[in-house]
PDB file of C-alpha atoms in Angstrom:
ATOM      1  CA  GLN E  10       0.092   0.044  -0.093  1.00 87.00           C
ATOM      2  CA  VAL E  11       1.478   3.552  -1.025  1.00 92.00           C
ATOM      3  CA  GLN E  12       1.480   5.878   1.410  1.00 95.00           C
ATOM      4  CA  LEU E  13       2.815   9.808   1.634  1.00 96.00           C
ATOM      5  CA  VAL E  14       4.148  10.871   5.032  1.00 95.00           C
ATOM      6  CA  GLU E  15       4.803  14.474   5.764  1.00 95.00           C
ATOM      7  CA  SER E  16       7.095  15.826   8.343  1.00 94.00           C
ATOM      8  CA  GLY E  17       8.590  19.423   9.515  1.00 96.00           C
ATOM      9  CA  GLY E  18       5.586  21.087  10.350  1.00 95.00           C
ATOM     10  CA  GLY E  19       5.522  23.468  13.426  1.00 97.00           C
ATOM     11  CA  LEU E  20       5.164  26.939  14.774  1.00 98.00           C
ATOM     12  CA  VAL E  21       7.428  29.644  13.728  1.00 98.00           C
ATOM     13  CA  GLN E  22       7.692  33.574  14.034  1.00 98.00           C
ATOM     14  CA  ALA E  23       6.947  35.619  10.886  1.00 98.00           C
ATOM     15  CA  GLY E  24      10.187  35.676   9.111  1.00 98.00           C
ATOM     16  CA  GLY E  25      11.571  32.448   9.922  1.00 98.00           C
ATOM     17  CA  SER E  26      11.821  29.267   8.154  1.00 98.00           C
ATOM     18  CA  LEU E  27      10.711  25.786   8.200  1.00 98.00           C
ATOM     19  CA  ARG E  28      11.273  22.686   5.767  1.00 98.00           C
ATOM     20  CA  LEU E  29       8.632  20.151   4.998  1.00 98.00           C
ATOM     21  CA  SER E  30       9.485  16.651   3.801  1.00 98.00           C
ATOM     22  CA  CYS E  31       7.194  14.016   2.191  1.00 98.00           C
ATOM     23  CA  ALA E  32       8.524  10.506   1.600  1.00 96.00           C
ATOM     24  CA  ALA E  33       6.673   7.878  -0.378  1.00 96.00           C
ATOM     25  CA  SER E  34       6.409   4.451   1.156  1.00 93.00           C
ATOM     26  CA  GLY E  35       4.875   1.005  -0.274  1.00 91.00           C
ATOM     27  CA  ASN E  36       5.142  -0.514  -3.658  1.00 86.00           C
ATOM     28  CA  THR E  37       5.905   2.267  -5.895  1.00 84.00           C
ATOM     29  CA  PHE E  38       7.306   2.089  -9.521  1.00 85.00           C
ATOM     30  CA  ARG E  39       7.573   5.750 -10.692  1.00 89.00           C
ATOM     31  CA  LEU E  40       7.055   8.920  -9.011  1.00 92.00           C
ATOM     32  CA  ASN E  41       5.562  11.553 -11.388  1.00 95.00           C
ATOM     33  CA  VAL E  42       4.444  15.313 -10.445  1.00 96.00           C
ATOM     34  CA  MET E  43       4.891  15.743  -6.727  1.00 97.00           C
ATOM     35  CA  GLY E  44       3.667  18.808  -4.888  1.00 97.00           C
ATOM     36  CA  TRP E  45       2.316  20.688  -2.036  1.00 98.00           C
ATOM     37  CA  TYR E  46      -0.947  22.082  -1.275  1.00 98.00           C
ATOM     38  CA  ARG E  47      -2.339  24.037   1.725  1.00 98.00           C
ATOM     39  CA  GLN E  48      -5.437  24.790   3.433  1.00 98.00           C
ATOM     40  CA  ALA E  49      -6.003  27.491   5.617  1.00 97.00           C
ATOM     41  CA  PRO E  50      -9.307  27.691   8.203  1.00 92.00           C
ATOM     42  CA  GLY E  51     -12.298  28.384   6.185  1.00 95.00           C
ATOM     43  CA  LYS E  52     -10.541  28.407   2.896  1.00 97.00           C
ATOM     44  CA  GLN E  53     -10.327  25.935  -0.068  1.00 97.00           C
ATOM     45  CA  ARG E  54      -7.290  23.829  -0.416  1.00 98.00           C
ATOM     46  CA  GLU E  55      -4.859  25.570  -2.929  1.00 98.00           C
ATOM     47  CA  LEU E  56      -1.914  24.740  -4.741  1.00 98.00           C
ATOM     48  CA  VAL E  57       1.585  25.920  -3.315  1.00 98.00           C
ATOM     49  CA  ALA E  58       4.123  24.215  -5.773  1.00 98.00           C
ATOM     50  CA  THR E  59       4.737  21.519  -7.905  1.00 98.00           C
ATOM     51  CA  ILE E  60       7.909  19.564  -9.424  1.00 98.00           C
ATOM     52  CA  SER E  61       8.100  17.344 -12.103  1.00 97.00           C
ATOM     53  CA  SER E  62       9.785  13.952 -12.087  1.00 94.00           C
ATOM     54  CA  GLY E  63      12.570  16.012 -14.153  1.00 94.00           C
ATOM     55  CA  GLY E  64      13.095  18.551 -11.531  1.00 95.00           C
ATOM     56  CA  ASP E  65      10.844  21.327 -13.090  1.00 97.00           C
ATOM     57  CA  PRO E  66       9.378  23.827 -10.247  1.00 98.00           C
ATOM     58  CA  ASN E  67       6.073  25.684 -10.679  1.00 98.00           C
ATOM     59  CA  TYR E  68       4.750  27.979  -7.849  1.00 98.00           C
ATOM     60  CA  THR E  69       1.566  30.105  -6.919  1.00 98.00           C
ATOM     61  CA  ASP E  70       2.638  33.721  -6.957  1.00 98.00           C
ATOM     62  CA  SER E  71       2.240  34.346  -3.219  1.00 97.00           C
ATOM     63  CA  VAL E  72       5.377  31.934  -2.460  1.00 98.00           C
ATOM     64  CA  LYS E  73       7.436  32.738  -5.292  1.00 98.00           C
ATOM     65  CA  GLY E  74      10.810  33.848  -4.231  1.00 98.00           C
ATOM     66  CA  ARG E  75      10.108  32.625  -0.586  1.00 98.00           C
ATOM     67  CA  PHE E  76       9.303  28.863  -0.965  1.00 98.00           C
ATOM     68  CA  THR E  77      11.501  26.341  -2.989  1.00 98.00           C
ATOM     69  CA  ILE E  78      10.548  22.786  -4.011  1.00 98.00           C
ATOM     70  CA  SER E  79      12.893  20.167  -4.539  1.00 98.00           C
ATOM     71  CA  ARG E  80      12.773  16.355  -4.592  1.00 97.00           C
ATOM     72  CA  ASP E  81      15.181  13.261  -4.122  1.00 96.00           C
ATOM     73  CA  ASN E  82      13.755  10.676  -6.704  1.00 93.00           C
ATOM     74  CA  ALA E  83      16.147   7.859  -5.050  1.00 93.00           C
ATOM     75  CA  GLN E  84      14.777   8.533  -1.770  1.00 94.00           C
ATOM     76  CA  LYS E  85      11.247   9.199  -3.008  1.00 95.00           C
ATOM     77  CA  THR E  86      11.068  12.311  -1.165  1.00 97.00           C
ATOM     78  CA  VAL E  87       9.695  15.669  -1.867  1.00 98.00           C
ATOM     79  CA  TYR E  88      10.594  18.992   0.129  1.00 98.00           C
ATOM     80  CA  LEU E  89       9.314  22.463   0.333  1.00 98.00           C
ATOM     81  CA  GLN E  90      11.902  24.912   2.066  1.00 98.00           C
ATOM     82  CA  MET E  91       9.731  27.809   3.173  1.00 98.00           C
ATOM     83  CA  ASN E  92      11.472  31.206   4.113  1.00 98.00           C
ATOM     84  CA  SER E  93      10.405  34.673   4.985  1.00 98.00           C
ATOM     85  CA  LEU E  94       7.083  32.927   6.347  1.00 98.00           C
ATOM     86  CA  LYS E  95       4.111  34.966   6.856  1.00 98.00           C
ATOM     87  CA  PRO E  96       1.127  35.010   8.984  1.00 97.00           C
ATOM     88  CA  GLU E  97      -0.925  34.365   6.140  1.00 97.00           C
ATOM     89  CA  ASP E  98       1.103  31.040   5.215  1.00 98.00           C
ATOM     90  CA  THR E  99      -0.548  29.538   8.348  1.00 98.00           C
ATOM     91  CA  ALA E 100      -2.371  26.303   7.340  1.00 98.00           C
ATOM     92  CA  VAL E 101      -2.504  22.698   6.900  1.00 98.00           C
ATOM     93  CA  TYR E 102       0.033  21.661   4.170  1.00 98.00           C
ATOM     94  CA  TYR E 103      -0.588  18.441   2.307  1.00 98.00           C
ATOM     95  CA  CYS E 104       1.995  16.584   0.040  1.00 98.00           C
ATOM     96  CA  ASN E 105       0.405  15.180  -3.101  1.00 98.00           C
ATOM     97  CA  ALA E 106       1.813  12.853  -5.828  1.00 97.00           C
ATOM     98  CA  ASP E 107       1.016  11.051  -9.184  1.00 96.00           C
ATOM     99  CA  ILE E 108       2.612   7.363  -8.724  1.00 94.00           C
ATOM    100  CA  ARG E 109       2.787   4.655 -10.968  1.00 92.00           C
ATOM    101  CA  VAL E 110       1.885   1.529  -9.115  1.00 91.00           C
ATOM    102  CA  PRO E 111       2.691  -2.209  -9.939  1.00 88.00           C
ATOM    103  CA  PRO E 112       1.564  -4.524 -11.237  1.00 89.00           C
ATOM    104  CA  SER E 113      -1.148  -2.501 -13.505  1.00 87.00           C
ATOM    105  CA  TYR E 114       1.531   0.529 -13.593  1.00 87.00           C
ATOM    106  CA  VAL E 115      -1.738   2.744 -13.721  1.00 91.00           C
ATOM    107  CA  VAL E 116      -0.806   6.187 -12.286  1.00 93.00           C
ATOM    108  CA  TYR E 117      -2.842   7.011  -9.205  1.00 94.00           C
ATOM    109  CA  ASN E 118      -3.066  10.101  -7.126  1.00 96.00           C
ATOM    110  CA  TYR E 119      -2.021  10.297  -3.645  1.00 96.00           C
ATOM    111  CA  TRP E 120      -2.139  12.687  -0.525  1.00 97.00           C
ATOM    112  CA  GLY E 121      -0.537  12.629   2.657  1.00 97.00           C
ATOM    113  CA  GLN E 122      -2.023  13.410   5.920  1.00 96.00           C
ATOM    114  CA  GLY E 123      -1.275  17.017   6.453  1.00 97.00           C
ATOM    115  CA  THR E 124       1.097  18.945   8.542  1.00 97.00           C
ATOM    116  CA  GLN E 125       0.352  22.006  10.512  1.00 98.00           C
ATOM    117  CA  VAL E 126       2.592  25.164   9.942  1.00 98.00           C
ATOM    118  CA  THR E 127       1.899  28.124  12.065  1.00 98.00           C
ATOM    119  CA  VAL E 128       3.300  31.503  11.666  1.00 98.00           C
ATOM    120  CA  SER E 129       2.933  33.905  14.539  1.00 97.00           C
ATOM    121  CA  SER E 130       3.295  37.659  13.884  1.00 94.00           C
TER     122      SER E 130
END
């Protein structure tokens, strides 16, 4: 069974940094696009950043220049380095991945359980 397990959330003051990690476990063949989403209280879940299997990143405008997404394909892990954090970055952050799974090798979409990031002013 494939799982995405996140870590690295917490409480930080405005201007601080956090690094999120998300590791895929289970019987995976290939991890395609991986990404991070977030959901603040009372708001819809929104895209933060994605990264292709080849390492090409994509960011939502509000985090450009502050957040960096990266991945380690050998470790089946995606990271989100968050710098210059603002109170409006407070949310539950979710890892997401498209994964090709044996034996059918069909691509399925998976979500992690979420990790809380709280930025105090």
